[in-house]
XYZ file of C-alpha atoms in Angstrom:
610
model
C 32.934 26.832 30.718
C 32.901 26.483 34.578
C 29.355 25.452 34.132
C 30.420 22.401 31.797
C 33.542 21.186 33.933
C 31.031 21.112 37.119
C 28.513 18.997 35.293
C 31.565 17.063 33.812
C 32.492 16.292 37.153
C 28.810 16.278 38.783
C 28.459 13.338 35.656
C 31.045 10.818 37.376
C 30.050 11.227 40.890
C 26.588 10.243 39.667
C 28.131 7.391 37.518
C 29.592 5.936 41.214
C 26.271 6.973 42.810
C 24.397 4.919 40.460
C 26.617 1.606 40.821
C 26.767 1.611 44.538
C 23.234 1.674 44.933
C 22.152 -0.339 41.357
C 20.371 -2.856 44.112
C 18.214 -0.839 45.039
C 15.165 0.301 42.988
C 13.968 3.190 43.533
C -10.955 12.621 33.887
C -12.029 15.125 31.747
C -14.334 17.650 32.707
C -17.220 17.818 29.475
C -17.952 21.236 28.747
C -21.181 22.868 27.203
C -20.934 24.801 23.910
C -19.113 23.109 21.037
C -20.304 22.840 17.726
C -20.877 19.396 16.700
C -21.105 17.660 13.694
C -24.325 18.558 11.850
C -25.439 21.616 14.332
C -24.216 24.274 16.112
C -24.855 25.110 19.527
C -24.069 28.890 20.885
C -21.928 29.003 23.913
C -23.558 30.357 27.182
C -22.147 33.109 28.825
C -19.890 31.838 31.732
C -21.591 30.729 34.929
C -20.549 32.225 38.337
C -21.683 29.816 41.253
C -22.674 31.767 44.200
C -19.770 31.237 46.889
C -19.921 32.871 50.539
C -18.646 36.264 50.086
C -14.308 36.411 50.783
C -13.049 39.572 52.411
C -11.220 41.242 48.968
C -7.698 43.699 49.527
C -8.762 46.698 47.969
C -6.093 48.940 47.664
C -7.085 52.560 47.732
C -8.094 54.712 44.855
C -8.014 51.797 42.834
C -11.298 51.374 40.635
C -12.446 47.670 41.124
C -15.138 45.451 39.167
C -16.025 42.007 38.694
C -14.469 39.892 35.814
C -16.043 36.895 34.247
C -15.005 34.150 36.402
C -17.105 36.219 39.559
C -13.354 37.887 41.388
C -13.251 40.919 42.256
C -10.414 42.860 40.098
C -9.292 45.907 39.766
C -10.887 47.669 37.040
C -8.933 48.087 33.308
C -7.504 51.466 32.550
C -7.265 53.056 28.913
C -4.293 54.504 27.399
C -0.632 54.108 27.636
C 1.735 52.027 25.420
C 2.900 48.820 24.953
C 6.633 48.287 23.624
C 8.081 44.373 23.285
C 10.463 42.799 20.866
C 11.044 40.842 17.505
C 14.202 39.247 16.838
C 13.780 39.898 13.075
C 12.845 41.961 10.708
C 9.425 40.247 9.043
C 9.715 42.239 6.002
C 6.303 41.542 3.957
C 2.397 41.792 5.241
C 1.436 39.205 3.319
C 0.439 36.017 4.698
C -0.099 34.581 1.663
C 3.363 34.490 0.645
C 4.732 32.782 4.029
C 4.545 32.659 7.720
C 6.728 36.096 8.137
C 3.482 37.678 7.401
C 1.961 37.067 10.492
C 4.547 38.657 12.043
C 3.214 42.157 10.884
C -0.248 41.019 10.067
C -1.229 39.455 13.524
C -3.964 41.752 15.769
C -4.211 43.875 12.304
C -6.137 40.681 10.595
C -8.498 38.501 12.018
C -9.384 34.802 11.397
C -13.234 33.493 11.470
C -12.440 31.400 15.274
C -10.517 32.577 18.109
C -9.465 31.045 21.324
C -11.776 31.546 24.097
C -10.387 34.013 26.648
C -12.934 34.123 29.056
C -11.726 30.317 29.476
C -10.924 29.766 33.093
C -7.118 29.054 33.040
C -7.695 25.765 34.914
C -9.265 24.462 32.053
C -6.860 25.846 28.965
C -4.161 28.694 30.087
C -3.542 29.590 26.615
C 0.151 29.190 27.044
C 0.460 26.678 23.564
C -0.203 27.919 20.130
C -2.181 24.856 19.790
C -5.695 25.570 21.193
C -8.665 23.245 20.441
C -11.449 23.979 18.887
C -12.974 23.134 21.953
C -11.934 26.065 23.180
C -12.438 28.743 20.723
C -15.183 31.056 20.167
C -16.784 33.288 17.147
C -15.255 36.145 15.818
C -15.168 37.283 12.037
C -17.625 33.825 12.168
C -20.579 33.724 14.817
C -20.686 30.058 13.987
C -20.020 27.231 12.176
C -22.058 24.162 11.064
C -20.387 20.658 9.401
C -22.646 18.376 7.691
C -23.199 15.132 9.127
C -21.536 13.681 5.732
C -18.838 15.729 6.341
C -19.039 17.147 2.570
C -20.744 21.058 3.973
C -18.957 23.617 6.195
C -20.951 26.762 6.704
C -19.898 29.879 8.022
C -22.389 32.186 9.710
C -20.573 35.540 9.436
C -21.100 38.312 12.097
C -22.400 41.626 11.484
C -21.353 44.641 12.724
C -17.528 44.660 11.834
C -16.020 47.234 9.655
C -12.844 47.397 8.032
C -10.352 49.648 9.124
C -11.119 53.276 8.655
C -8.235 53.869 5.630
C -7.865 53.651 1.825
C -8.945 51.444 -0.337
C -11.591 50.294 2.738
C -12.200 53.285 4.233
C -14.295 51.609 6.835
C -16.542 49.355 4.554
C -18.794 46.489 6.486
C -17.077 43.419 6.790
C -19.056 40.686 5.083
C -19.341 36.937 3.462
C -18.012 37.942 0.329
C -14.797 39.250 1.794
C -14.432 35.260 2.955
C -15.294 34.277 -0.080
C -12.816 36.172 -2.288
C -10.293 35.406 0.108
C -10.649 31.429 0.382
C -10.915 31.637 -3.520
C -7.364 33.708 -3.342
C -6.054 31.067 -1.233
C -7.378 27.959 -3.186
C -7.617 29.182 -6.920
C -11.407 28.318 -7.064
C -12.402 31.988 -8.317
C -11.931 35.651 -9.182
C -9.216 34.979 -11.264
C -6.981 32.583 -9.418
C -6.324 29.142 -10.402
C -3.541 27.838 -8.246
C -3.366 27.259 -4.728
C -1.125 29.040 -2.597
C 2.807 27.271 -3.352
C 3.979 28.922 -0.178
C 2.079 26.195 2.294
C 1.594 22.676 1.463
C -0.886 22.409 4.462
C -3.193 25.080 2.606
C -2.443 23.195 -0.362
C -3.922 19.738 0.549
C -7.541 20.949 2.391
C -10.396 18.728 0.686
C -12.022 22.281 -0.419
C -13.725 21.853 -3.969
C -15.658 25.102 -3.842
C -16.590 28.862 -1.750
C -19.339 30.430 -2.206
C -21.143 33.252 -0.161
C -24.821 32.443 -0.717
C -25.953 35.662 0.679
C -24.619 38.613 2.923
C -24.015 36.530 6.269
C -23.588 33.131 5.018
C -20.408 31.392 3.211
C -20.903 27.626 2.236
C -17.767 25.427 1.844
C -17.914 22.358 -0.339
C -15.503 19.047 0.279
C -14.277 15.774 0.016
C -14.730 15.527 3.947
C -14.109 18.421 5.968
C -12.634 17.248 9.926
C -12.284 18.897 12.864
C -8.387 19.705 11.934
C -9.779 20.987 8.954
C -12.012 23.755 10.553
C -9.438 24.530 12.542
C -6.324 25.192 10.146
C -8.781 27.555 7.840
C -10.394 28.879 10.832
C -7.753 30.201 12.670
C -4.808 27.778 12.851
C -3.239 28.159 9.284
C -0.638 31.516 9.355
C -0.894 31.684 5.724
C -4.738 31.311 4.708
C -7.018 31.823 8.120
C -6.210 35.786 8.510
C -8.861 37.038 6.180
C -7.256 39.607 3.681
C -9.399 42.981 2.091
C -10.440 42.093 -1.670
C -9.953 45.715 -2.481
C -6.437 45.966 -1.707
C -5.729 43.066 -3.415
C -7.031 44.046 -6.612
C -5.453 47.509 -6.411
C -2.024 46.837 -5.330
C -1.680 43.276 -6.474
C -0.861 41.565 -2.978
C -0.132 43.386 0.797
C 3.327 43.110 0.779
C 3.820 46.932 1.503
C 2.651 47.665 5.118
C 1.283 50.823 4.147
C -1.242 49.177 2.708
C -2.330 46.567 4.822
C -5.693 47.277 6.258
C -7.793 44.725 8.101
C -10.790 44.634 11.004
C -8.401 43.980 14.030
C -7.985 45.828 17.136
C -4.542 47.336 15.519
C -3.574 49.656 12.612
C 0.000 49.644 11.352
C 1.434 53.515 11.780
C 4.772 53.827 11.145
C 7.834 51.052 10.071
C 11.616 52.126 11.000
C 13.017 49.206 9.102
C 15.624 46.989 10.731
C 15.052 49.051 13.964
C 10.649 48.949 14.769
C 7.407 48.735 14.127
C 4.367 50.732 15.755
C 0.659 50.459 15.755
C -2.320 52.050 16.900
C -5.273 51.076 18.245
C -8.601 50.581 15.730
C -11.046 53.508 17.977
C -13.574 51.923 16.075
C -12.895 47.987 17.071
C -16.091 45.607 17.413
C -14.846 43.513 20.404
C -15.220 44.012 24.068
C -12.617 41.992 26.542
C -13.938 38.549 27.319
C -12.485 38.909 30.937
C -13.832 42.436 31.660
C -17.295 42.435 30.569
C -18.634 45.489 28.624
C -15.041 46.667 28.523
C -13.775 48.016 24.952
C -10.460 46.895 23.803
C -7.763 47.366 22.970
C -6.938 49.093 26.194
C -3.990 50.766 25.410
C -2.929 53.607 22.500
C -0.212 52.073 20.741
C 1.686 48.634 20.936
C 5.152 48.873 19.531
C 7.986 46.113 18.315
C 11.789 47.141 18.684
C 13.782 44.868 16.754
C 16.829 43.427 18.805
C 18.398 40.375 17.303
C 20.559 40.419 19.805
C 20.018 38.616 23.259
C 22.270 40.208 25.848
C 20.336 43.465 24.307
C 16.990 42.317 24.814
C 18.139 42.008 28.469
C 19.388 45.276 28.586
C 16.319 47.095 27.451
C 14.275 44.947 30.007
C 16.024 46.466 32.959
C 16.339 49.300 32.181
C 12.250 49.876 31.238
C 12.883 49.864 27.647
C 10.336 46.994 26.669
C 7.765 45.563 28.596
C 8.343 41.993 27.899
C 11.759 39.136 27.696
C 11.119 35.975 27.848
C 14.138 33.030 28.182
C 14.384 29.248 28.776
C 17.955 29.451 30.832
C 17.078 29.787 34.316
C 20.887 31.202 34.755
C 19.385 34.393 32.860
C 16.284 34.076 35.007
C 18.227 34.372 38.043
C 20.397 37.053 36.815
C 17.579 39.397 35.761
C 15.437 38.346 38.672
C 18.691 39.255 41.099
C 18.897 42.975 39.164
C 14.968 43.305 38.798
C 13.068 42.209 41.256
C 10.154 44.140 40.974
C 9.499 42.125 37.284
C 6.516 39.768 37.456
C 7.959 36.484 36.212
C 5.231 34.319 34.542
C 6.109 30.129 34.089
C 4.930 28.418 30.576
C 5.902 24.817 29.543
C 7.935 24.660 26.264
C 7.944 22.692 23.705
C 11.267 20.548 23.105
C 12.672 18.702 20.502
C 15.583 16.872 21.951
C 13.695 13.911 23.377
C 16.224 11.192 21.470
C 14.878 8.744 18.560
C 16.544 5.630 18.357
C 16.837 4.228 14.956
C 14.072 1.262 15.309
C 15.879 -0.123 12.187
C 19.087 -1.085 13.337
C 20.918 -3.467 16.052
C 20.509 -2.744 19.554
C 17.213 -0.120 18.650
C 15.406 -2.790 16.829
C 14.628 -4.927 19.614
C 11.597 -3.010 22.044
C 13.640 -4.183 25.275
C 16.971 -2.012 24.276
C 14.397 0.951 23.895
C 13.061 0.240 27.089
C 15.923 -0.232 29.204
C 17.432 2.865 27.765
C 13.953 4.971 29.094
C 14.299 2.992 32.591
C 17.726 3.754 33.265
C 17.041 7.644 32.962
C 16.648 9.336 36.538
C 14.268 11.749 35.307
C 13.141 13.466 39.343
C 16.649 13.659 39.414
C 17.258 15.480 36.781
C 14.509 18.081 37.553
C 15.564 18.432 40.582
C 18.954 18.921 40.567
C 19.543 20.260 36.842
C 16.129 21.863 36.453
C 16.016 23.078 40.342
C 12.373 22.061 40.357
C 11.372 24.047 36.870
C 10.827 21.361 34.639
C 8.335 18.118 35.216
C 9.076 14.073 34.648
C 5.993 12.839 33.864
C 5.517 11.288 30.339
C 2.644 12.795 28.045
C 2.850 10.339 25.155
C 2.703 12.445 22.131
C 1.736 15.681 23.737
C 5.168 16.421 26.026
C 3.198 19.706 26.908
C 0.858 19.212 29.942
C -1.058 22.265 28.595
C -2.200 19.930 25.674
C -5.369 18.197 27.671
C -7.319 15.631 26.055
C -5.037 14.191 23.776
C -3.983 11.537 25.717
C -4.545 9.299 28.961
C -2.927 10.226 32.038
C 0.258 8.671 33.266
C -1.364 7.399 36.335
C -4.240 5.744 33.780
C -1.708 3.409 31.445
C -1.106 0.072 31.679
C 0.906 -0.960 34.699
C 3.510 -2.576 32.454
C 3.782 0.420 30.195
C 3.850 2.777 33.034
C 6.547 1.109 34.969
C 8.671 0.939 32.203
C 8.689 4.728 31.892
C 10.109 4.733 36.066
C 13.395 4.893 37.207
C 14.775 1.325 37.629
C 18.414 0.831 36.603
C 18.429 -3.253 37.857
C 15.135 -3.661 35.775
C 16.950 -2.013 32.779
C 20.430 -4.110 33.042
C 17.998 -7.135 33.046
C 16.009 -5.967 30.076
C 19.462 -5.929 28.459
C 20.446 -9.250 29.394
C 17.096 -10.778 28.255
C 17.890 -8.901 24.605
C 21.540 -10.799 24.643
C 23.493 -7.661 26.006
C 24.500 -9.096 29.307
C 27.308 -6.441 29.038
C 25.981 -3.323 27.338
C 26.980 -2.013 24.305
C 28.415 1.022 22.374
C 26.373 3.370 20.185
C 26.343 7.063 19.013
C 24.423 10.113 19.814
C 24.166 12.577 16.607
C 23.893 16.395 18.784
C 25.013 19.583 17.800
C 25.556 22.557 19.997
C 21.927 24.272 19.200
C 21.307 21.505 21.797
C 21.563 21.299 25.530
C 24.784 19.022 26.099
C 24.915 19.438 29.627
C 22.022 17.794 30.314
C 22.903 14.749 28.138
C 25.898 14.291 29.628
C 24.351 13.572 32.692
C 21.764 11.354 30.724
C 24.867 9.458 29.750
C 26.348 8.906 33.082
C 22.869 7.015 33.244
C 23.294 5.033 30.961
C 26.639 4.103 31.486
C 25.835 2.832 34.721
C 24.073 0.206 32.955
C 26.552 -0.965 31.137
C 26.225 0.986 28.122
C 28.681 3.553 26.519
C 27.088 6.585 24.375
C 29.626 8.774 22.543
C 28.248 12.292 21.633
C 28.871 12.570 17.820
C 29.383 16.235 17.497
C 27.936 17.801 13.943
C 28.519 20.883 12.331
C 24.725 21.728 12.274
C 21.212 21.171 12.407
C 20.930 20.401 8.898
C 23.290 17.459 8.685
C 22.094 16.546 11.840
C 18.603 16.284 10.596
C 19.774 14.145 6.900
C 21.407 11.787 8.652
C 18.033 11.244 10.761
C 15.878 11.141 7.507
C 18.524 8.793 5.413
C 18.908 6.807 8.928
C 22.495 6.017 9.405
C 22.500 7.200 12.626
C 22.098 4.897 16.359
C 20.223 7.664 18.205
C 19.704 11.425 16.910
C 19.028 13.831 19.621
C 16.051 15.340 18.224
C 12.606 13.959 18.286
C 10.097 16.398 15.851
C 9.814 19.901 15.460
C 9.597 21.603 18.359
C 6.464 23.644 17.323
C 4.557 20.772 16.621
C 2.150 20.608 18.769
C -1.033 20.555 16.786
C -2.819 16.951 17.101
C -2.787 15.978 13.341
C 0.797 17.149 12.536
C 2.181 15.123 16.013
C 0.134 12.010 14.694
C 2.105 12.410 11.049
C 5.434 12.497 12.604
C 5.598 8.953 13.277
C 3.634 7.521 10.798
C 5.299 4.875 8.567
C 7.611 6.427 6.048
C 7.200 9.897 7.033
C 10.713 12.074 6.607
C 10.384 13.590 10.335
C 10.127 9.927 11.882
C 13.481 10.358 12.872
C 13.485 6.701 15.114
C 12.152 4.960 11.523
C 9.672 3.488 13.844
C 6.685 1.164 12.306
C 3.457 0.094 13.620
C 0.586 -0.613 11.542
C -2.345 -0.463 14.074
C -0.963 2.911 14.310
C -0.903 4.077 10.912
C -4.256 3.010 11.073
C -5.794 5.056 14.059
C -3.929 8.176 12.624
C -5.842 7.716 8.945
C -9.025 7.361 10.846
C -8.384 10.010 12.934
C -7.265 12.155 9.879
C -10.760 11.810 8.255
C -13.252 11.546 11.328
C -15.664 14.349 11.033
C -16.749 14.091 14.752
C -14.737 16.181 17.860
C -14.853 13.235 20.396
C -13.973 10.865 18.186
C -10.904 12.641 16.532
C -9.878 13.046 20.205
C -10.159 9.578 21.111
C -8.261 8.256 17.887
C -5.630 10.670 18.864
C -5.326 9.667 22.886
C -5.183 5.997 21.142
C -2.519 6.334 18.650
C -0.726 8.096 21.723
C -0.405 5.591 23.478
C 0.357 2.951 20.743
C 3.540 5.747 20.119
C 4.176 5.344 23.888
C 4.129 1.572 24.062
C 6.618 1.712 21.228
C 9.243 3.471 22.882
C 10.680 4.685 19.846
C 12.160 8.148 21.558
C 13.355 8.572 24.960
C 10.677 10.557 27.529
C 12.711 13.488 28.903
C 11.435 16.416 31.259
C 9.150 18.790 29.741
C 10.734 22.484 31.003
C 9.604 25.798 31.770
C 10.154 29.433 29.826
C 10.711 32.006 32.279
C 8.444 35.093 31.529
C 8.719 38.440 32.526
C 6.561 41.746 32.499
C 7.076 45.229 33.810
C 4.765 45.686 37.176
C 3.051 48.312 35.382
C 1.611 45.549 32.325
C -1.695 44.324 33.776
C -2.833 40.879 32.900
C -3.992 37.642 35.224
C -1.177 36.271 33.296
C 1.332 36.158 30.346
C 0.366 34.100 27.599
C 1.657 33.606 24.541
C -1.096 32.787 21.804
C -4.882 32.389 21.240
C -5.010 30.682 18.635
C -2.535 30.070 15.277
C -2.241 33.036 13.797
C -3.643 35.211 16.282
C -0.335 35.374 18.459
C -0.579 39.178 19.176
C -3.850 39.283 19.642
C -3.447 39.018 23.534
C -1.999 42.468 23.489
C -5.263 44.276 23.286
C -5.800 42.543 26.319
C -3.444 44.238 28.222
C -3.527 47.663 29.669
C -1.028 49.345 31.060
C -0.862 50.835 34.510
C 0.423 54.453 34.072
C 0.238 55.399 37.725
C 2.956 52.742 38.242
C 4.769 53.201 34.861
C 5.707 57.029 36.161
């Protein structure tokens, strides 16, 4: 409450801030390895360029080695375990039947692409669940080859893997026709099925006619014009149908709802299932993967890796402190502080999040129709001020177009590379936006309403609001009852301006684009451009990498021309580990499904952990 009256009052000294001083105005890097469109070409193992030799702080006793970016490091240990959180209970292991699965499934299954770990964090830091396929590698696939027509996908599968060592597997070689029975499962093309999955409409619409393994090693997909998106959502993006799931369970048990039945070729075996209160696995002793950072290094590194269930936040906290789990994560940098203040020997780890409360104006209706209301309301927002003095620094103003996540690289042109008109009318400039106003017949402002509900940070657009009403124009917060109406009275559009923008876990390239095409029910501004409709159809059926990017980067910055939602700071997640968790950093996916993957990345320092 003290927290709200302070901004309250912080608000109205900034209102009289702003009016005394409203006179014043204040390349990509290519990269060797992708498969392209008709061929595939193997990555190279990473290149270390000789560098004069650094002095390196060894501590003693520590066993050191060299990783695969050419640092010295200290060296992995085995053993130990791993405990972290859920806030639910997922209660099935079966993708197939929604995205819960995953949730019990992830690190147990694997998917034919992963992200590429041994990645150098400059180029992708594998903090965004959206990873290109750019930068993925092989795994239940060695690689991957798209006809030139677009009409052939062909999986090369890898040999060597072996199902987990447990009924109805017991161990059994991994092979094509696994992919194919499961693809068939997924798509009702064979073995019985003849419906496509209802539980994902994603998995529902992918131009697959036909799967076929036409030998051991080799599984041929058939289309109506496989893209890049495509090979990525049944590669390893789609939660539902890229985990590959064991035929023979299947047909003895029906699905893999139970967890004591799940059995798959990851680096983790389900072990034991307290329900409502955790889950525990061990590690697969017989796993085919080394680490891509340590090389020649067996993982998973540690013994077991168990979820505690805690719905409960202040909880969660607790059992950080005090040792009890390994990892807490939270966006309020007043929790932050707190924990950092009781705990400082945590490691704290920073990741940009993904928002939804950017603000869509309704395009269809008086002041938002006319482009120069849109603008003026982006131009009177202080946005280094905010990040500065709300966000204390943890939070960045520049404007990424489509892609508010400056972890999402190559989607779309730098800030410093648009237009000069465009870019200046994403900068501060409170006597530009009063004139934009006049020139749209609003010499004096106007009144409108700002659908929010309390999932949603009011604080901050309060202070957005003394912006605005330094210009001349008066926002009243319309306070709903909950998301949901919220979000119907953004699809039906009677509202001004609805606080949110998309779904915050949007961030993969081809569901972004959708969001604002014509007529589509999460283009909450009802915003309308033709040229772009077009670049996002072309983009949806190019079969070529580059191109699909460049299509993309366009119809960006068509969406940021349009000003159709308001550019506001893209913030940090505050991420802590126990000292004794060993990792070059804390990341949170590689890869779609493959969120928990990371984990057999990890090892735990036990020296420290005593």
């Amino acid at each position: 409450m003290k927290r709200k009256v302070l901004w309250l009052i912080i608000s109205c000294l900034m209102v009289i801030a702003l009016v005394l001083s409203s006179c014043q105005a204040a390349t990509t890097e290519e990269r060797e390895g992708t498969t392209v469109t008709g061929k595939v070409t193997e990555k190279e193992a990473a290149q270390v360029e000789e560098e004069e030799e650094e002095e390196v702080a060894v501590e003693a006793g520590k066993e050191m080695m060299i990783n695969v970016w050419g640092e010295q490091v200290e060296k992995p240990q085995y053993g130990g375990d791993i405990k972290t959180y859920l806030t639910f209970e997922p209660g099935y292991a079966d993708p197939y039947f929604g995205w819960q699965g995953n949730y019990c499934t992830s690190g147990v299954l694997e998917t034919l692409l992963l992200g590429d770990w041994s990645i150098d964090p400059a180029i992708n830091d594998f903090s965004n669940y959206y990873i290109p396929l750019t930068d993925t590698k092989g795994q239940l696939a060695e690689s991957w080859e798209l006809s030139t027509d677009g009409t052939t996908l062909i999986w090369h599968i890898r040999q060597g893997i072996h199902w987990h060592d447990k009924p109805p597997m017991n161990g059994r070689e991994f092979n094509a026709f696994d992919v194919e029975y499961h693809f068939q499962r997924q798509l009702g093309l064979g073995y019985g099925f003849t419906e496509r999955s209802p539980y994902d409409s994603r998995t529902a619409s992918l131009p697959v006619e036909s799967v076929e393994a036409t030998d051991k090693w080799t599984v041929v997909m058939k289309g109506t014009g496989f893209t890049p998106s495509h090979i990525e959502f049944m590669g390893y993006v789609s939660w539902h149908c890229a985990p590959i799931i064991p035929r023979e369970v299947i047909e003895q048990y029906g699905d893999m709802k139970d967890w004591r039945n799940m059995v798959g070729t990851g680096p983790w075996m389900m072990n034991d299932v307290v329900e409502g209160s955790s889950r525990t696995y061990v590690k697969n002793p017989d796993y085919w993967c080394t680490d891509e950072r340590h090389p020649g290094m067996k993982i998973p590194f540690a013994d077991s890796l168990k979820f505690l269930i805690i719905p409960d936040k202040a909880t969660r906290m607790s059992a950080m402190r005090t040792g009890k789990i390994d990892f807490w994560g939270t966006n309020m940098l007043e929790e932050a502080d707190a924990i950092r203040a009781s705990n400082p020997e945590l490691d704290l780890f920073l990741t940009w999040v993904s928002t939804s409360d950017h603000g869509s104006m309704n395009c269809t209706k008086p002041p938002f129709d006319d482009i120069r209301v849109r603008k003026a309301m982006t131009m009177a927002i202080n946005l280094d001020e905010l990040v500065e003095q709300y966000y204390k620094g943890y939070a960045d103003a520049t404007p990424y177009g489509l892609f508010f996540l400056p972890v999402v690289k190559g989607f779309g042109y730098d800030f410093e590379d648009w237009p000069e008109d465009t870019r200046e009318a994403y900068i501060y400039n409170p006597e530009g936006a009063k004139a934009l106003l006049a020139e749209a017949g609003y010499p004096n402002g106007f009144k409108f309403t700002l659908d929010i509900t309390s999932a949603y940070d009011i604080d901050r657009w309060q202070l957005v609001k003394a912006y605005w009403t330094a210009i001349g124009v008066d926002c009243e917060l319309n306070m709903l009852e909950s998301t949901a109406v919220l979000t119907s009275r953004a699809i039906s559009g009677v509202h001004d301006m609805t606080v949110t923008g998309w779904r915050s876990t949007t961030t993969y390239p081809i569901d972004r684009l959708g969001c604002f095409v014509t007529g589509n029910v999460e283009n909450y501004a009802h915003w309308s451009d033709s040229e772009y409709d077009d670049l996002v159809k072309q983009a949806m059926s190019s079969t070529d990498f580059d191109e699909f990017q460049t299509l993309v980067k366009d119809a960006s910055m068509l969406y940021v021309q349009g000003f159709a939602l308001l550019n506001m700071p893209t913030t940090q997640s505050f991420n802590f580990t126990q000292p004794w968790i060993k990792a070059r950093e804390h990341r949170t996916a590689m890869g779609g499904s493959n969120f928990f993957a990371y984990y057999a990345r990890y090892w735990v320092d036990q020296d420290l952990k005593r």
